[in-house]
Short mmCIF file of C-alpha atoms in Angstrom, two decimals:
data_model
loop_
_atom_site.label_atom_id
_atom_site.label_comp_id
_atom_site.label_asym_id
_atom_site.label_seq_id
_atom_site.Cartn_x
_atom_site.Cartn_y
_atom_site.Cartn_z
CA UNK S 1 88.72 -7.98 155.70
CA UNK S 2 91.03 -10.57 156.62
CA UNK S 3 91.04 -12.18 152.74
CA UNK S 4 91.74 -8.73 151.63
CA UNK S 5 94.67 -7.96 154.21
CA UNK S 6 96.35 -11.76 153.30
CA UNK S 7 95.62 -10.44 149.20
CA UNK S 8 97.53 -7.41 149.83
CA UNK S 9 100.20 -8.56 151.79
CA UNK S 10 101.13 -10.77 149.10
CA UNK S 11 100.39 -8.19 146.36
CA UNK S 12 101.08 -4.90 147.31
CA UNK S 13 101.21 -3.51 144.27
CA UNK S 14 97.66 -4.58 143.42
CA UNK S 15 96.31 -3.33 147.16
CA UNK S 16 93.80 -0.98 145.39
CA UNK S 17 92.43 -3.07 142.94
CA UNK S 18 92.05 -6.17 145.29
CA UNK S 19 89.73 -3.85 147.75
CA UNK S 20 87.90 -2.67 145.07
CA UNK S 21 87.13 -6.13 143.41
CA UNK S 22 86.34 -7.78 147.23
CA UNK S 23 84.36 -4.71 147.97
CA UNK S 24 82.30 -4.92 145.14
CA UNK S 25 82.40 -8.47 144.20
CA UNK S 26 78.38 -8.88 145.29
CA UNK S 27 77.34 -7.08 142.63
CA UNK S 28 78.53 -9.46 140.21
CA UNK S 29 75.87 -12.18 141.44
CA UNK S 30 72.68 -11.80 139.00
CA UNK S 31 70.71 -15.00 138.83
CA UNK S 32 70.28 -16.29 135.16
CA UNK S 33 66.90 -15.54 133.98
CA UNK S 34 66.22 -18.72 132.19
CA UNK S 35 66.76 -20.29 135.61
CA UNK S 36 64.13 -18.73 136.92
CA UNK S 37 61.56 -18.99 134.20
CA UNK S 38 62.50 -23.00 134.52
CA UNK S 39 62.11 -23.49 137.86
CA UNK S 40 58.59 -21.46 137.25
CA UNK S 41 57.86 -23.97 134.88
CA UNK S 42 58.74 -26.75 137.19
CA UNK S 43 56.60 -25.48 140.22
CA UNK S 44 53.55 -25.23 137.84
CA UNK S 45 53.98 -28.78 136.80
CA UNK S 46 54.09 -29.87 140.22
CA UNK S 47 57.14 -30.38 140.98
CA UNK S 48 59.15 -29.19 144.32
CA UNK S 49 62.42 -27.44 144.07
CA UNK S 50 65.26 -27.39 146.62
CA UNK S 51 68.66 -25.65 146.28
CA UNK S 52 71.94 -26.96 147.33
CA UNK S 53 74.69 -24.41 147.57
CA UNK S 54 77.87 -22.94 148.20
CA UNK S 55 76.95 -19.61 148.87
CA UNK S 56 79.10 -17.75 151.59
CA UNK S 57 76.80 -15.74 154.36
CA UNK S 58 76.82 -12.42 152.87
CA UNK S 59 76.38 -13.84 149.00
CA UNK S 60 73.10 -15.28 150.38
CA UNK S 61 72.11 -12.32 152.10
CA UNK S 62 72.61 -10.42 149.29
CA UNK S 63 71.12 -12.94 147.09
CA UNK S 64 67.88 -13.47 149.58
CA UNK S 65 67.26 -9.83 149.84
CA UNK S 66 67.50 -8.96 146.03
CA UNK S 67 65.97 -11.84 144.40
CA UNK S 68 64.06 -13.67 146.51
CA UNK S 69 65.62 -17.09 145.27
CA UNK S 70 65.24 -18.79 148.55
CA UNK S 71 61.24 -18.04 148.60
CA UNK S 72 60.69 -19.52 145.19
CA UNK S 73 62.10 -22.93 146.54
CA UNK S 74 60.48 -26.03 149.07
CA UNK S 75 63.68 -25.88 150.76
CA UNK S 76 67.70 -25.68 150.72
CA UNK S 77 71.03 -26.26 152.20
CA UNK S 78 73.97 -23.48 152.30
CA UNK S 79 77.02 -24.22 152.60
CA UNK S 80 78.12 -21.72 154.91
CA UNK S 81 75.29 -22.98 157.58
CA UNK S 82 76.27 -26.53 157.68
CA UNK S 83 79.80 -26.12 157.74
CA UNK S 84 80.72 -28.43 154.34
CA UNK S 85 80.31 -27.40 150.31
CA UNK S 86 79.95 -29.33 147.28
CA UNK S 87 81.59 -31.25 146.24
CA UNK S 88 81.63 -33.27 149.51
CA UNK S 89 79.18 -36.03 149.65
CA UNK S 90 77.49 -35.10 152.89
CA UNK S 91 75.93 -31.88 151.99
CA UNK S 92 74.27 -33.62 149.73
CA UNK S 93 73.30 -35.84 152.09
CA UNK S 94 71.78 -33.07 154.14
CA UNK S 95 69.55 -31.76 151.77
CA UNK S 96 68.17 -35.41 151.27
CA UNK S 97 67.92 -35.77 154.59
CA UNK S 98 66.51 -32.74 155.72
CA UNK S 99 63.87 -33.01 153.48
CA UNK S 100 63.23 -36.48 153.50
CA UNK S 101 63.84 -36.74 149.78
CA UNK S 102 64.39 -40.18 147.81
CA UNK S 103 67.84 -39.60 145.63
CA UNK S 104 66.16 -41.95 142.86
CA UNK S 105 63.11 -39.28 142.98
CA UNK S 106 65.35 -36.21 142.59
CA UNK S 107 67.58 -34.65 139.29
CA UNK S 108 70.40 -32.31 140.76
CA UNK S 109 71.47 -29.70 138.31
CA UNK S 110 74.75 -27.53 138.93
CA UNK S 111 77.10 -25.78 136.14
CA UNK S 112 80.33 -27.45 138.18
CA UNK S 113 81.06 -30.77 136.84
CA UNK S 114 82.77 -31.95 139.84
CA UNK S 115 79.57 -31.34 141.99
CA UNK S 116 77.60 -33.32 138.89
CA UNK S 117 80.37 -36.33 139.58
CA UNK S 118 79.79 -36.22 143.47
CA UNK S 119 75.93 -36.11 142.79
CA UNK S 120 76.26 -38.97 140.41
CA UNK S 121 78.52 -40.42 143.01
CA UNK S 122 75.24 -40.29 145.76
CA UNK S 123 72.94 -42.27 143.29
CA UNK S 124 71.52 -39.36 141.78
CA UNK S 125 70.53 -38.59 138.34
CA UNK S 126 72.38 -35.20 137.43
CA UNK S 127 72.65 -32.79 134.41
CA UNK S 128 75.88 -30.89 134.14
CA UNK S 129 74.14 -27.18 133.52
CA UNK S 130 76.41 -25.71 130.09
CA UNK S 131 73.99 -23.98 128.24
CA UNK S 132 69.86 -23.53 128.32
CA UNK S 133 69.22 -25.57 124.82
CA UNK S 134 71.26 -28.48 126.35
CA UNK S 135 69.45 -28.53 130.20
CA UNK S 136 66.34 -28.56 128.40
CA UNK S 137 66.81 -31.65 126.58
CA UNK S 138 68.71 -33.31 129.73
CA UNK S 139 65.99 -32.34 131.99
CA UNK S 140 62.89 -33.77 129.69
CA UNK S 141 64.69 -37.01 128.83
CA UNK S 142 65.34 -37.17 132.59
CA UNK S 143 61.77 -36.37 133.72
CA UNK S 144 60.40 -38.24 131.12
CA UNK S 145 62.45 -41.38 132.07
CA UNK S 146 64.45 -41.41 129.12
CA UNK S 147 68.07 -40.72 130.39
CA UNK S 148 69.97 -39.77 133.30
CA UNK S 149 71.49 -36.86 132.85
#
């Protein structure tokens, strides 16, 4: 309410088109299929998954409730329960820590190239998410040992 009071305030003119885009703005947050089917893929190959993200409370509510995402993973670390987002280097940090993962062991995947640089940045081998055909090929060459994102 208060992001939609300081919007207004500096727009009035827009006032009813900035409440109905922040009151509706979760509906806009659909999961990519192939992103599923992938990480389906991954499980069945043996491999665990853990999300790192910058979801806000009620986006992973939402999210959690409608999709499930969080129960198809080992493990993860939100943003808005540790206090710090991606890019910072200590989330990331978190999530290794957390879950006692080994940053040479782990690929980190994200569509923001500025939270592939700070992954990079922690020693880990990363793939900048643009388009399915491309992750593909990143990811095998990665899991096979032939690249690094």
């Amino acid at each position: 309410e208060d992001v939609k009071d300081d919007f207004c305030t500096q727009k009035p003119h827009l006032s009813e088109v900035i409440h109905t885009i922040l009151d509706q703005w979760l509906d806009v947050l659909e999961p990519i299929e192939y992103t599923f089917k992938k990480m389906e893929e991954l499980r069945k190959q043996g491999y665990k998954l853990y999300l790192l993200s910058n979801l806000s409370k009620d986006a992973f509510n939402y999210i959690d409730m409608r999709y499930g995402l969080f129960d198809c993973v080992d493990g993860y670390v939100v943003s808005f329960k540790e206090q710090v987002a991606k890019p910072d280097l200590n989330i990331y940090t978190c999530l290794l820590e957390r879950y006692s993962l080994k940053k040479e062991e782990c690929v980190f995947l994200d569509d923001t190239k500025v939270n592939v640089d700070a992954s990079n940045a922690m020693g880990l081998k990363a793939i900048h998410f643009v388009d399915e055909e491309q992750v593909e090929k990143a990811l095998n060459a990665v899991l096979k040992g032939n690249g690094n994102g």
